Coordinates of C-alpha atoms in Angstrom, one line a residue:
X256 CA -73.3 19.7 -21.6
X257 CA -70.6 16.9 -21.6
X258 CA -68.3 15.3 -24.1
X259 CA -70.8 12.6 -24.6
X260 CA -73.6 15.0 -25.4
X261 CA -72.3 16.0 -28.9
X262 CA -74.6 13.5 -30.6
X263 CA -72.4 13.0 -33.6
X264 CA -71.4 9.3 -33.5
X265 CA -70.5 9.9 -29.8
X266 CA -70.7 6.1 -29.3
X267 CA -68.5 5.2 -32.2
X268 CA -65.6 3.0 -31.0
X269 CA -63.6 3.5 -34.2
X270 CA -63.9 7.3 -34.0
X271 CA -63.9 8.3 -30.3
X272 CA -63.3 12.0 -31.2
X273 CA -66.3 12.2 -33.6
X274 CA -68.2 15.4 -33.2
X275 CA -65.1 17.2 -31.6
X276 CA -62.7 19.5 -33.4
X277 CA -58.9 19.9 -33.5
X278 CA -56.7 22.9 -34.4
X279 CA -53.0 23.0 -34.8
X280 CA -50.4 25.8 -34.6
X281 CA -46.9 25.1 -35.6
X282 CA -45.2 23.2 -38.5
X283 CA -43.1 20.8 -36.6
X284 CA -43.2 17.0 -37.1
X285 CA -44.4 16.6 -33.6
X286 CA -47.4 18.9 -34.1
X287 CA -48.2 17.3 -37.5
X288 CA -48.1 13.7 -36.1
X289 CA -50.4 14.7 -33.3
X290 CA -52.9 16.4 -35.5
X291 CA -52.9 13.5 -38.0
X292 CA -53.6 11.0 -35.2
X293 CA -56.4 13.1 -33.7
X294 CA -58.0 13.3 -37.1
X295 CA -57.7 9.6 -37.6
X296 CA -59.6 9.3 -34.3
X297 CA -62.5 11.3 -35.8
X298 CA -61.7 14.9 -34.9
X299 CA -62.9 17.5 -37.4
X300 CA -61.8 21.0 -38.2
X301 CA -63.0 24.0 -36.3
X302 CA -62.1 26.3 -39.1
X303 CA -61.2 26.2 -42.8
X304 CA -57.6 25.2 -43.6
X305 CA -55.3 28.1 -43.4
X306 CA -57.3 29.8 -40.7
X307 CA -55.9 31.6 -37.6
X308 CA -53.8 29.5 -35.2
X309 CA -55.6 28.3 -32.1
X310 CA -56.6 31.1 -29.7
X311 CA -54.0 31.6 -27.0
X312 CA -51.2 29.7 -28.7
X313 CA -48.1 30.9 -26.8
X314 CA -45.2 32.4 -28.8
X315 CA -42.7 30.4 -26.7
X316 CA -44.0 27.0 -27.7
X317 CA -42.1 26.6 -31.0
X318 CA -42.7 22.9 -31.5
X319 CA -46.5 23.4 -31.7
X320 CA -49.9 23.6 -30.0
X321 CA -52.9 21.4 -30.4
X322 CA -56.4 22.3 -29.2
X323 CA -59.3 19.9 -29.1
X324 CA -62.6 21.7 -29.0
X325 CA -65.2 20.1 -26.7
X326 CA -68.7 21.3 -25.6
X327 CA -68.3 24.0 -23.0
X328 CA -64.6 24.5 -23.5
X329 CA -61.3 23.5 -25.0
X330 CA -58.4 21.2 -24.1
X331 CA -55.0 22.5 -25.2
X332 CA -51.6 20.7 -25.5
X333 CA -48.4 22.7 -25.8
X334 CA -45.5 20.8 -27.3
X335 CA -42.2 22.4 -26.3
X336 CA -38.7 21.5 -27.5
X337 CA -36.9 21.5 -24.2
X338 CA -39.8 21.4 -21.7
X339 CA -38.6 21.5 -18.1
X340 CA -35.0 20.9 -19.1
X341 CA -32.6 23.8 -18.5
X342 CA -30.9 23.2 -21.8
X343 CA -31.4 25.5 -24.9
X344 CA -33.0 23.2 -27.5
X345 CA -34.8 24.3 -30.7
X346 CA -34.9 21.5 -33.1
X347 CA -34.7 17.7 -33.6
X348 CA -30.9 17.7 -34.0
X349 CA -30.4 19.5 -30.7
X350 CA -32.8 17.2 -28.9
X351 CA -31.1 14.0 -30.3
X352 CA -27.7 15.4 -29.3
X353 CA -28.5 16.5 -25.8
X354 CA -30.8 13.7 -24.7
X355 CA -28.8 10.7 -25.6
X356 CA -30.3 9.5 -28.9
X357 CA -27.2 10.2 -31.0
X358 CA -25.1 8.5 -28.4
X359 CA -27.2 5.3 -28.2
X360 CA -27.8 5.1 -32.0
X361 CA -24.1 5.6 -32.7
X362 CA -22.9 2.8 -30.4
X363 CA -23.0 0.3 -33.2
X364 CA -20.5 2.4 -35.3
X365 CA -18.4 3.6 -32.4
X366 CA -19.3 7.3 -32.4
X367 CA -22.4 9.5 -31.9
X368 CA -24.6 9.6 -35.1
X369 CA -27.9 11.4 -35.7
X370 CA -30.9 9.3 -36.7
X371 CA -32.0 10.3 -40.2
X372 CA -35.6 10.4 -39.0
X373 CA -37.3 13.0 -36.8
X374 CA -37.7 10.2 -34.2
X375 CA -37.9 12.3 -31.1
X376 CA -40.5 14.6 -32.7
X377 CA -42.7 11.7 -33.8
X378 CA -42.6 10.3 -30.3
X379 CA -43.4 13.7 -28.9
X380 CA -46.4 13.9 -31.2
X381 CA -47.7 10.7 -29.8
X382 CA -47.1 11.8 -26.3
X383 CA -49.2 14.9 -27.1
X384 CA -52.1 12.7 -28.2
X385 CA -51.7 10.7 -25.0
X386 CA -52.1 13.9 -23.0
X387 CA -55.1 15.2 -24.8
X388 CA -57.0 11.8 -24.7
X389 CA -56.2 11.4 -21.0
X390 CA -57.4 14.9 -20.3
X391 CA -60.6 14.3 -22.2
X392 CA -61.1 11.0 -20.2
X393 CA -60.4 12.9 -17.0
X394 CA -62.8 15.6 -17.8
X395 CA -65.6 13.0 -18.3
X396 CA -64.6 11.5 -15.0
X397 CA -64.7 14.9 -13.2
X398 CA -61.0 16.0 -13.1
X399 CA -61.5 19.3 -15.0
X400 CA -58.1 19.2 -16.7
X401 CA -58.1 21.8 -19.5
X402 CA -54.4 21.9 -20.4
X403 CA -51.4 19.6 -20.9
X404 CA -47.8 20.2 -21.8
X405 CA -45.1 17.9 -23.0
X406 CA -41.9 18.2 -25.0
X407 CA -39.8 16.6 -27.7
X408 CA -36.9 16.4 -25.2
X409 CA -39.0 14.4 -22.7
X410 CA -40.0 12.1 -25.6
X411 CA -36.3 11.6 -26.4
X412 CA -35.5 10.8 -22.8
X413 CA -38.3 8.3 -22.6
X414 CA -37.0 6.6 -25.7
X415 CA -33.6 6.0 -24.1
X416 CA -35.0 5.3 -20.7
X417 CA -33.9 1.7 -20.5
X418 CA -30.3 2.6 -21.5
X419 CA -30.3 5.5 -19.0
X420 CA -31.4 3.2 -16.2
X421 CA -28.8 0.6 -17.1
X422 CA -26.0 3.2 -17.3
X423 CA -26.7 4.5 -13.9
X424 CA -27.3 1.3 -12.0
X425 CA -24.9 0.8 -9.0
X426 CA -23.1 -2.2 -10.7
X427 CA -23.0 -0.6 -14.2
X428 CA -19.4 0.3 -13.9
X429 CA -17.6 2.3 -16.6
X430 CA -19.0 2.0 -20.2
X431 CA -17.0 -0.2 -22.4
X432 CA -15.1 1.2 -25.3
X433 CA -17.4 1.2 -28.4
X434 CA -16.9 -1.7 -30.7
X435 CA -18.7 -1.7 -34.1
X436 CA -19.6 -4.4 -36.5
X437 CA -22.4 -6.8 -36.8
X438 CA -25.7 -7.2 -38.7
X439 CA -27.2 -6.8 -41.2
X440 CA -25.5 -9.2 -43.5
X441 CA -24.8 -9.2 -47.3
X442 CA -25.1 -12.2 -49.5
X443 CA -22.9 -13.1 -52.5
X444 CA -25.6 -11.8 -54.9
X445 CA -26.0 -8.5 -53.1
X446 CA -29.0 -9.0 -50.9
X447 CA -28.9 -7.3 -47.5
X448 CA -30.7 -9.2 -44.8
X449 CA -31.4 -9.4 -41.0
X450 CA -31.8 -12.5 -38.9
X451 CA -33.4 -13.1 -35.5
X452 CA -33.5 -15.8 -32.9
X453 CA -33.5 -16.0 -29.1
X454 CA -32.3 -19.6 -29.1
X455 CA -28.6 -20.6 -29.1
X456 CA -29.3 -24.0 -30.8
X457 CA -31.1 -22.3 -33.7
X458 CA -28.2 -19.8 -34.1
X459 CA -25.8 -22.8 -34.1
X460 CA -27.8 -24.7 -36.7
X461 CA -28.1 -21.8 -39.1
X462 CA -24.4 -20.9 -39.2
X463 CA -23.4 -24.5 -39.2
X464 CA -25.5 -25.1 -42.4
X465 CA -23.6 -22.2 -44.0
X466 CA -20.3 -23.7 -43.0
X467 CA -19.3 -21.0 -40.5
X468 CA -16.2 -21.5 -38.3
X469 CA -17.4 -23.0 -35.0
X470 CA -15.3 -20.7 -32.9
X471 CA -16.7 -17.6 -34.7
X472 CA -20.3 -18.6 -34.3
X473 CA -19.7 -19.4 -30.6
X474 CA -18.1 -16.0 -30.0
X475 CA -20.9 -14.3 -31.9
X476 CA -23.8 -15.6 -29.9
X477 CA -23.5 -13.5 -26.8
X478 CA -23.1 -10.1 -28.6
X479 CA -26.0 -11.0 -30.9
X480 CA -28.3 -12.0 -28.0
X481 CA -27.5 -8.9 -26.0
X482 CA -27.6 -6.3 -28.8
X483 CA -31.0 -5.1 -27.7
X484 CA -29.6 -4.1 -24.3
X485 CA -26.2 -2.8 -25.6
X486 CA -27.4 -1.1 -28.8
X487 CA -24.2 -2.6 -30.4
X488 CA -23.3 -6.0 -31.8
X489 CA -19.6 -6.6 -32.5
X490 CA -19.8 -9.9 -34.3
X491 CA -16.7 -11.8 -35.4
X492 CA -15.9 -10.7 -39.0
X493 CA -15.8 -14.4 -40.1
X494 CA -19.7 -14.5 -39.9
X495 CA -20.0 -11.6 -42.4
X496 CA -17.6 -13.4 -44.6
X497 CA -19.6 -16.6 -44.3
X498 CA -22.8 -14.8 -45.4
X499 CA -21.0 -13.1 -48.3
X500 CA -19.9 -16.6 -49.6
X501 CA -23.5 -17.7 -50.3
X502 CA -26.3 -16.5 -52.5
X503 CA -29.4 -15.3 -50.8
X504 CA -31.6 -18.2 -51.9
X505 CA -29.2 -20.6 -50.1
X506 CA -29.1 -18.5 -47.0
X507 CA -32.9 -18.4 -47.0
X508 CA -33.0 -22.2 -47.3
X509 CA -30.6 -22.5 -44.4
X510 CA -32.7 -20.1 -42.3
X511 CA -35.9 -22.1 -43.0
X512 CA -34.2 -25.4 -42.2
X513 CA -32.7 -24.0 -38.9
X514 CA -35.9 -22.2 -37.9
X515 CA -34.2 -18.8 -37.7
X516 CA -36.2 -15.7 -38.8
X517 CA -34.8 -13.8 -41.9
X518 CA -36.0 -10.8 -43.8
X519 CA -34.6 -8.6 -46.5
X520 CA -33.5 -5.1 -45.6
X521 CA -35.6 -2.8 -47.8
X522 CA -34.0 0.2 -49.4
X523 CA -35.0 3.9 -49.5
X524 CA -36.7 3.4 -52.8
X525 CA -39.5 1.5 -51.0
X526 CA -39.2 2.8 -47.5
X527 CA -41.5 5.8 -48.0
X528 CA -44.1 3.9 -50.0
X529 CA -46.2 3.0 -46.9
X530 CA -49.4 4.9 -46.7
X531 CA -49.1 7.8 -44.4
X532 CA -52.9 8.0 -43.8
X533 CA -53.3 4.5 -42.3
X534 CA -54.1 4.6 -38.6
X535 CA -51.4 2.8 -36.5
X536 CA -54.1 1.0 -34.5
X537 CA -57.4 -0.7 -35.2
X538 CA -60.3 0.0 -32.9
X539 CA -63.3 -2.4 -33.0
X540 CA -66.4 -2.5 -30.8
X541 CA -67.1 -5.4 -28.4
X542 CA -70.4 -7.1 -28.7
X543 CA -72.9 -5.1 -26.6
X544 CA -74.5 -7.0 -23.7
X545 CA -77.1 -5.0 -21.9
X546 CA -76.6 -1.5 -20.5
X547 CA -73.0 -0.3 -20.4
X548 CA -71.6 -0.1 -16.9
X549 CA -70.8 3.4 -15.5
X550 CA -67.3 4.6 -16.1
X551 CA -65.4 4.4 -12.7
X552 CA -64.8 7.8 -11.3
X553 CA -66.0 7.7 -7.7
X554 CA -62.4 7.8 -6.4
X555 CA -62.0 11.2 -8.0
X556 CA -59.3 11.4 -10.7
X557 CA -57.1 14.4 -10.1
X558 CA -55.9 16.8 -12.7
X559 CA -52.4 15.3 -12.7
X560 CA -53.7 11.7 -12.7
X561 CA -56.7 11.5 -15.2
X562 CA -56.8 7.7 -15.2
X563 CA -56.9 7.4 -11.4
X564 CA -59.4 4.7 -10.4
X565 CA -59.0 2.7 -13.6
X566 CA -57.4 -0.8 -13.5
X567 CA -55.1 -2.2 -16.2
X568 CA -54.2 -5.9 -16.2
X569 CA -51.0 -6.5 -18.2
X570 CA -49.5 -9.8 -19.4
X571 CA -46.5 -8.7 -21.5
X572 CA -42.8 -9.2 -21.9
X573 CA -39.8 -7.3 -23.3
X574 CA -40.5 -3.6 -24.2
X575 CA -43.6 -2.9 -26.2
X576 CA -46.3 -4.2 -23.9
X577 CA -44.7 -3.2 -20.6
X578 CA -44.1 0.3 -21.9
X579 CA -47.7 0.7 -22.9
X580 CA -48.7 -0.3 -19.3
X581 CA -46.0 2.0 -17.9
X582 CA -47.6 4.9 -19.8
X583 CA -51.0 4.2 -18.4
X584 CA -49.6 3.9 -14.9
X585 CA -47.9 7.3 -15.3
X586 CA -51.3 8.7 -16.2
X587 CA -52.7 7.4 -13.0
X588 CA -54.1 3.9 -13.7
X589 CA -53.4 1.0 -11.3
X590 CA -51.5 -1.6 -13.4
X591 CA -51.6 -5.2 -12.3
X592 CA -48.8 -7.1 -14.0
X593 CA -49.1 -10.9 -14.6
X594 CA -45.8 -12.8 -14.5
X595 CA -45.1 -16.5 -14.7
X596 CA -44.4 -18.5 -11.5
X597 CA -40.9 -17.4 -10.3
X598 CA -41.2 -14.0 -12.0
X599 CA -40.3 -12.7 -15.5
X600 CA -36.7 -13.9 -16.3
X601 CA -35.9 -10.4 -17.5
X602 CA -36.0 -9.2 -13.9
X603 CA -32.5 -10.5 -13.4
X604 CA -30.8 -9.1 -16.5
X605 CA -27.8 -7.1 -15.3
X606 CA -27.1 -4.4 -14.3
X607 CA -29.4 -4.5 -11.3
X608 CA -30.8 -2.1 -8.7
X609 CA -31.0 -4.2 -5.6
X610 CA -32.3 -7.6 -6.8
X611 CA -34.0 -6.3 -10.0
X612 CA -32.8 -5.3 -13.5
X613 CA -32.5 -1.6 -14.0
X614 CA -33.8 -2.0 -17.5
X615 CA -36.8 -3.9 -16.3
X616 CA -37.5 -1.3 -13.6
X617 CA -37.5 1.5 -16.3
X618 CA -40.6 -0.1 -17.7
X619 CA -42.3 -1.9 -14.8
X620 CA -41.7 0.0 -11.5
X621 CA -44.8 0.9 -9.6
X622 CA -46.9 -2.0 -11.0
X623 CA -48.5 -4.6 -8.7
X624 CA -47.3 -8.0 -9.7
X625 CA -49.2 -11.3 -9.4
X626 CA -47.6 -14.6 -10.5
X627 CA -50.0 -16.8 -12.5
X628 CA -49.5 -19.9 -14.7
X629 CA -51.7 -18.9 -17.6
X630 CA -51.1 -22.2 -19.3
X631 CA -53.1 -24.0 -16.5
X632 CA -56.9 -24.0 -16.2
X633 CA -56.6 -22.6 -12.7
X634 CA -54.3 -19.8 -13.9
X635 CA -56.7 -18.8 -16.7
X636 CA -59.5 -18.6 -14.1
X637 CA -57.4 -16.3 -12.0
X638 CA -56.9 -14.1 -15.1
X639 CA -60.6 -13.9 -15.7
X640 CA -61.1 -13.0 -12.0
X641 CA -58.7 -10.1 -12.4
X642 CA -60.3 -9.0 -15.6
X643 CA -63.8 -9.0 -14.0
X644 CA -62.7 -6.0 -12.0
X645 CA -60.5 -4.3 -14.6
X646 CA -61.0 -1.7 -17.3
X647 CA -58.1 -2.7 -19.6
X648 CA -56.5 -6.0 -20.5
X649 CA -53.2 -5.7 -22.4
X650 CA -50.9 -8.4 -23.8
X651 CA -48.2 -8.9 -26.5
X652 CA -48.4 -12.7 -26.8
X653 CA -47.3 -14.4 -29.9
X654 CA -50.0 -14.9 -32.7
X655 CA -52.5 -17.5 -31.7
X656 CA -51.6 -17.7 -28.0
X657 CA -54.6 -15.7 -26.8
X658 CA -57.0 -18.1 -28.5
X659 CA -55.1 -21.1 -27.3
X660 CA -55.3 -19.9 -23.8
X661 CA -59.0 -19.2 -24.1
X662 CA -58.2 -15.5 -23.3
X663 CA -59.0 -13.8 -26.6
X664 CA -61.1 -10.7 -26.8
X665 CA -64.4 -12.6 -27.1
X666 CA -63.5 -14.7 -24.0
X667 CA -62.7 -11.7 -21.8
X668 CA -65.6 -9.5 -23.1
X669 CA -67.9 -12.3 -21.9
X670 CA -66.4 -11.7 -18.4
X671 CA -66.2 -7.9 -18.6
X672 CA -68.3 -6.5 -21.5
X673 CA -67.0 -2.9 -21.1
X674 CA -63.3 -4.1 -21.2
X675 CA -60.8 -2.4 -23.5
X676 CA -58.9 -5.4 -24.8
X677 CA -55.5 -4.5 -26.3
X678 CA -53.2 -6.8 -28.3
X679 CA -49.8 -5.4 -29.1
X680 CA -48.1 -7.6 -31.8
X681 CA -45.1 -7.6 -33.9
X682 CA -46.3 -7.6 -37.5
X683 CA -50.0 -6.8 -37.4
X684 CA -51.1 -5.9 -40.9
X685 CA -47.6 -6.1 -42.5
X686 CA -47.4 -7.7 -45.9
X687 CA -44.6 -9.8 -47.4
X688 CA -42.5 -10.1 -44.3
X689 CA -42.4 -13.9 -44.5
X690 CA -41.7 -14.2 -48.2
X691 CA -38.1 -15.2 -47.7
X692 CA -39.1 -18.1 -45.5
X693 CA -41.7 -19.8 -47.7
X694 CA -44.5 -17.8 -46.2
X695 CA -43.8 -18.3 -42.5
X696 CA -44.1 -15.2 -40.4
X697 CA -40.8 -14.2 -38.8
X698 CA -40.4 -13.2 -35.2
X699 CA -42.0 -9.9 -34.6
X700 CA -39.0 -8.0 -33.2
X701 CA -37.7 -4.5 -33.5
X702 CA -34.8 -5.0 -35.9
X703 CA -36.6 -7.2 -38.3
X704 CA -39.5 -4.7 -38.4
X705 CA -37.1 -1.9 -39.0
X706 CA -35.5 -3.9 -41.9
X707 CA -38.8 -4.8 -43.6
X708 CA -40.6 -1.5 -43.1
X709 CA -37.8 0.7 -44.5
X710 CA -37.0 2.4 -41.2
X711 CA -33.6 0.8 -41.4
X712 CA -33.0 2.7 -44.6
X713 CA -34.3 6.0 -43.4
X714 CA -32.2 6.2 -40.3
X715 CA -29.0 6.2 -42.4
X716 CA -27.8 9.0 -44.7
X717 CA -28.0 8.9 -48.5
X718 CA -25.1 7.0 -49.9
X719 CA -24.9 4.5 -46.9
X720 CA -26.4 1.1 -47.3
X721 CA -29.6 0.6 -45.2
X722 CA -29.1 -0.9 -41.7
X723 CA -31.6 -0.9 -38.8
X724 CA -30.5 1.1 -35.8
X725 CA -29.6 -1.1 -32.8
X726 CA -31.5 1.4 -30.7
X727 CA -35.0 -0.1 -30.1
X728 CA -36.9 2.4 -32.2
X729 CA -40.1 0.5 -33.0
X730 CA -40.3 -1.3 -29.6
X731 CA -40.5 2.1 -27.9
X732 CA -42.8 3.7 -30.4
X733 CA -44.9 0.5 -30.6
X734 CA -45.5 0.6 -26.9
X735 CA -46.6 4.2 -27.1
X736 CA -48.9 3.5 -30.1
X737 CA -50.5 0.7 -28.1
X738 CA -51.1 3.1 -25.2
X739 CA -52.5 5.6 -27.6
X740 CA -55.0 3.1 -28.9
X741 CA -56.0 2.0 -25.4
X742 CA -56.7 5.6 -24.4
X743 CA -58.8 6.1 -27.5
X744 CA -60.8 2.9 -26.5
X745 CA -61.2 4.3 -23.0
X746 CA -62.5 7.6 -24.3
X747 CA -64.9 5.8 -26.7
X748 CA -66.2 3.9 -23.7
X749 CA -66.6 7.1 -21.7
X750 CA -68.7 8.5 -24.5
X751 CA -71.0 5.5 -24.4
X752 CA -69.5 3.0 -26.9
X753 CA -69.0 0.2 -24.4
X754 CA -66.1 -2.3 -24.6
X755 CA -63.5 -2.3 -27.4
X756 CA -60.6 -4.3 -28.9
X757 CA -57.4 -2.4 -29.8
X758 CA -54.9 -4.0 -32.2
X759 CA -51.5 -2.4 -32.8
X760 CA -48.0 -3.6 -33.8
X761 CA -44.4 -2.8 -34.1
X762 CA -45.0 -2.6 -37.9
X763 CA -47.8 -0.1 -37.3
X764 CA -45.3 2.0 -35.3
X765 CA -42.9 1.9 -38.2
X766 CA -45.6 3.3 -40.5
X767 CA -45.7 6.4 -38.3
X768 CA -42.1 7.0 -39.0
X769 CA -42.1 6.1 -42.7
X770 CA -45.3 8.1 -43.1
X771 CA -43.8 11.3 -41.5
X772 CA -40.6 10.8 -43.6
X773 CA -42.7 10.5 -46.7
X774 CA -44.4 13.8 -45.9
X775 CA -41.1 15.4 -45.2
X776 CA -39.6 14.0 -48.4
X777 CA -42.5 15.4 -50.4
X778 CA -42.0 18.9 -49.0
X779 CA -38.2 18.6 -49.7
X780 CA -38.8 17.5 -53.3
X781 CA -36.8 14.2 -53.0
X782 CA -39.5 11.8 -54.2
X783 CA -38.4 11.8 -57.8
X784 CA -35.1 10.2 -56.9
X785 CA -34.1 6.6 -56.5
X786 CA -32.8 7.3 -53.0
X787 CA -35.5 9.3 -51.3
X788 CA -33.5 10.2 -48.3
X789 CA -32.5 13.9 -47.9
X790 CA -28.9 14.7 -48.9
X791 CA -26.7 15.3 -45.8
X792 CA -23.9 17.9 -46.0
X793 CA -20.4 17.6 -44.5
X794 CA -21.5 19.1 -41.2
X795 CA -24.5 16.9 -40.6
X796 CA -22.5 14.5 -38.3
X797 CA -21.2 16.0 -35.0
X798 CA -17.9 17.7 -35.0
X799 CA -15.1 16.4 -32.7
X800 CA -14.3 18.7 -29.7
X801 CA -11.7 18.5 -27.0
X802 CA -14.0 16.8 -24.6
X803 CA -16.6 15.2 -26.8
X804 CA -18.8 16.2 -29.8
X805 CA -20.7 19.2 -31.1
X806 CA -23.9 18.9 -33.2
X807 CA -24.7 21.9 -35.4
X808 CA -28.2 23.1 -36.0
X809 CA -29.7 23.4 -39.5
X810 CA -28.8 27.1 -39.9
X811 CA -25.2 26.4 -38.9
X812 CA -24.9 23.3 -41.1
X813 CA -25.8 25.4 -44.2
X814 CA -23.4 28.2 -43.4
X815 CA -19.8 26.9 -42.9
X816 CA -18.3 30.3 -43.4
X817 CA -20.4 31.9 -40.6
X818 CA -19.5 28.9 -38.4
X819 CA -15.8 29.5 -39.1
X820 CA -16.0 33.2 -38.3
X821 CA -18.0 32.6 -35.1
X822 CA -15.4 30.1 -33.9
X823 CA -12.4 32.2 -34.9
X824 CA -11.2 29.7 -37.5
X825 CA -9.9 30.3 -40.9
X826 CA -12.4 30.3 -43.7
X827 CA -12.8 26.6 -44.7
X828 CA -11.5 25.7 -48.1
X829 CA -11.5 22.3 -49.8
X830 CA -12.6 19.7 -47.2
X831 CA -14.9 21.9 -45.1
X832 CA -15.5 19.2 -42.4
X833 CA -11.8 18.5 -42.0
X834 CA -10.9 22.1 -41.7
X835 CA -13.5 22.9 -39.0
X836 CA -12.9 19.6 -37.1
X837 CA -9.2 20.4 -36.8
X838 CA -10.1 23.8 -35.2
X839 CA -12.8 22.4 -32.9
X840 CA -10.6 19.7 -31.4
X841 CA -8.8 22.4 -29.4
X842 CA -11.8 23.6 -27.5
X843 CA -14.5 22.2 -25.2
X844 CA -17.8 21.5 -26.8
X845 CA -19.7 23.8 -24.4
X846 CA -17.5 26.7 -25.3
X847 CA -17.9 26.1 -29.0
X848 CA -21.7 25.9 -28.6
X849 CA -21.7 29.2 -26.7
X850 CA -19.7 31.0 -29.4
X851 CA -22.1 29.8 -32.1
X852 CA -25.2 30.7 -30.2
X853 CA -23.8 34.2 -29.6
X854 CA -23.6 34.5 -33.4
X855 CA -27.2 33.3 -33.9
X856 CA -26.2 29.8 -34.9
X857 CA -27.6 26.8 -33.1
X858 CA -25.2 24.2 -31.7
X859 CA -25.5 21.6 -28.9
X860 CA -22.8 19.5 -27.1
X861 CA -23.6 15.8 -27.7
X862 CA -24.3 13.6 -24.8
X863 CA -21.6 10.8 -24.8
X864 CA -22.2 9.4 -21.4
X865 CA -25.8 8.7 -20.1
X866 CA -24.5 8.6 -16.5
X867 CA -23.3 12.2 -16.9
X868 CA -26.6 13.2 -18.3
X869 CA -28.4 11.8 -15.3
X870 CA -26.1 13.7 -12.9
X871 CA -26.6 17.0 -14.8
X872 CA -28.9 19.3 -12.7
X873 CA -30.4 20.8 -15.8
X874 CA -32.1 17.4 -16.4
X875 CA -33.4 17.1 -12.8
X876 CA -37.0 18.0 -13.7
X877 CA -37.2 15.2 -16.2
X878 CA -35.1 12.5 -14.6
X879 CA -35.3 11.1 -11.0
X880 CA -32.8 9.1 -9.0
X881 CA -34.2 5.9 -7.4
X882 CA -31.3 3.5 -7.2
X883 CA -30.8 4.3 -10.9
X884 CA -32.0 7.2 -13.1
X885 CA -35.5 6.9 -14.3
X886 CA -37.5 9.2 -16.6
X887 CA -40.3 11.1 -14.9
X888 CA -43.8 11.5 -16.4
X889 CA -43.5 13.5 -19.6
X890 CA -46.8 15.4 -19.1
X891 CA -47.9 18.3 -17.0
X892 CA -51.7 18.7 -16.6
X893 CA -53.3 22.0 -15.6
X894 CA -56.9 22.8 -14.6

């Protein structure tokens, strides 16, 4: 019996796991996100809620274990905290500290800061779903994979992969001193807002309409444009003052006149209102045309490469689409990347490895590149020829472009009926994002989506005004969600459903974060408050050490007296943080962490230099050197 023999809606594109079961062991965010997504894909329960954990769940997999029950066997996925890293990690705080998230997120304020969301765990949950879906596809194609392992730490490293590559490129040089400041902005009537443009003339027109100093707006353009790469945006303070001199309605009018995208930054009172049960992708069936073609498998997908023999055609820029293609390549697919004549301009963004951008390589190495002018009739014919021999077509074009090119789902399903056609957009099903611009949809970019979805509120502690992280949170998670939907479409096709269309967006990725935060807030009892974010104590932010920073785990943060005793400090009185910080400044972070661990309290030195992380042999199993440091595949498959 095979996966396709279950008979319960086995050919249902929207529910490719229909007729199969899922069990979960572990209460981590990663495990819960993975289970939620598998159930959204149609998996049912093997036992009543509250039943025994999945058989064989190892005691040393604290983040969780998922098992999908299939005819004739089970496919299990272990989610570790540290995975192959030789670093003791046991929770989200430790992972964020050790794997560079605190460092990158904190660049905008000049010091490492934890994200208020369990971001690495959410990414880890999605990676677990990737592994399970890929293993199921591989099993149908003859690989026999029965197990997969991933970790929250590998998820964290993947999320900072571009920054890691840039920091370790030969020409990267020493990191600049952190300089904080920048968006979002506050109007005279107290409205906080974000803006977006990739065009210098649009930037110039907007600020000129508000009467900004010409020198300030000229000095501000470069840091604004490069904030995605730098995760910091030190704008001249005169621009903040200009915004503060105008009411929001006047600012919105100037934005509309200039053509700059503008959205309000939503607060924590609305940030967790997004439905947690809405799937972050939409799967729809392609029109059936005759008998479905057999799923490629003749080239023998191996256990470690369950997508071997499948072909993905990708036409995408920036982060979201290329990362989705990168994930599929890591799982064994051949990815053919379409670039415009002359190549993608982002190839030359410094720092470079040889003649190519390190950041670009972090997302696109290993892909076969063809240059095609898709705006021309001849170019569109070339695309169709590629698609005729492909299994997946992926793009993140602006809304309306696919139809204008004659390369929408219906067009390409006419060429290849069994194609999985994937569109990765910015806003997708978001509501109200364009209200500040008279109904026009703003650019679908990371920081605007963070602002509108409420993620920008949830990444900050209670008491701080909302502000999107300048780490590309939804770009990365959006790419992973797109890949998740594509894998679901491929599995549905393997089970007899034929071709499919997969729609996902950055906003859909944001709902994964706000949904998991809503669930965590409900369990913590914070939903009756105006500010739904959990209250952070004085030891939540890392403590200064002689050579860096030290992040305390949850048990340590709630027990300052025990921390003081373990470190040999006087019992803190009055300002607890100040007292402990004064003591810790005299010792190396690693020594402090060792003392606290010996006392049964978790603590982790904070990564403050990605180049040092890449050179640390404890990370060697997860990071490889190839001109710069690149993150290895985050899955291990076993027969």
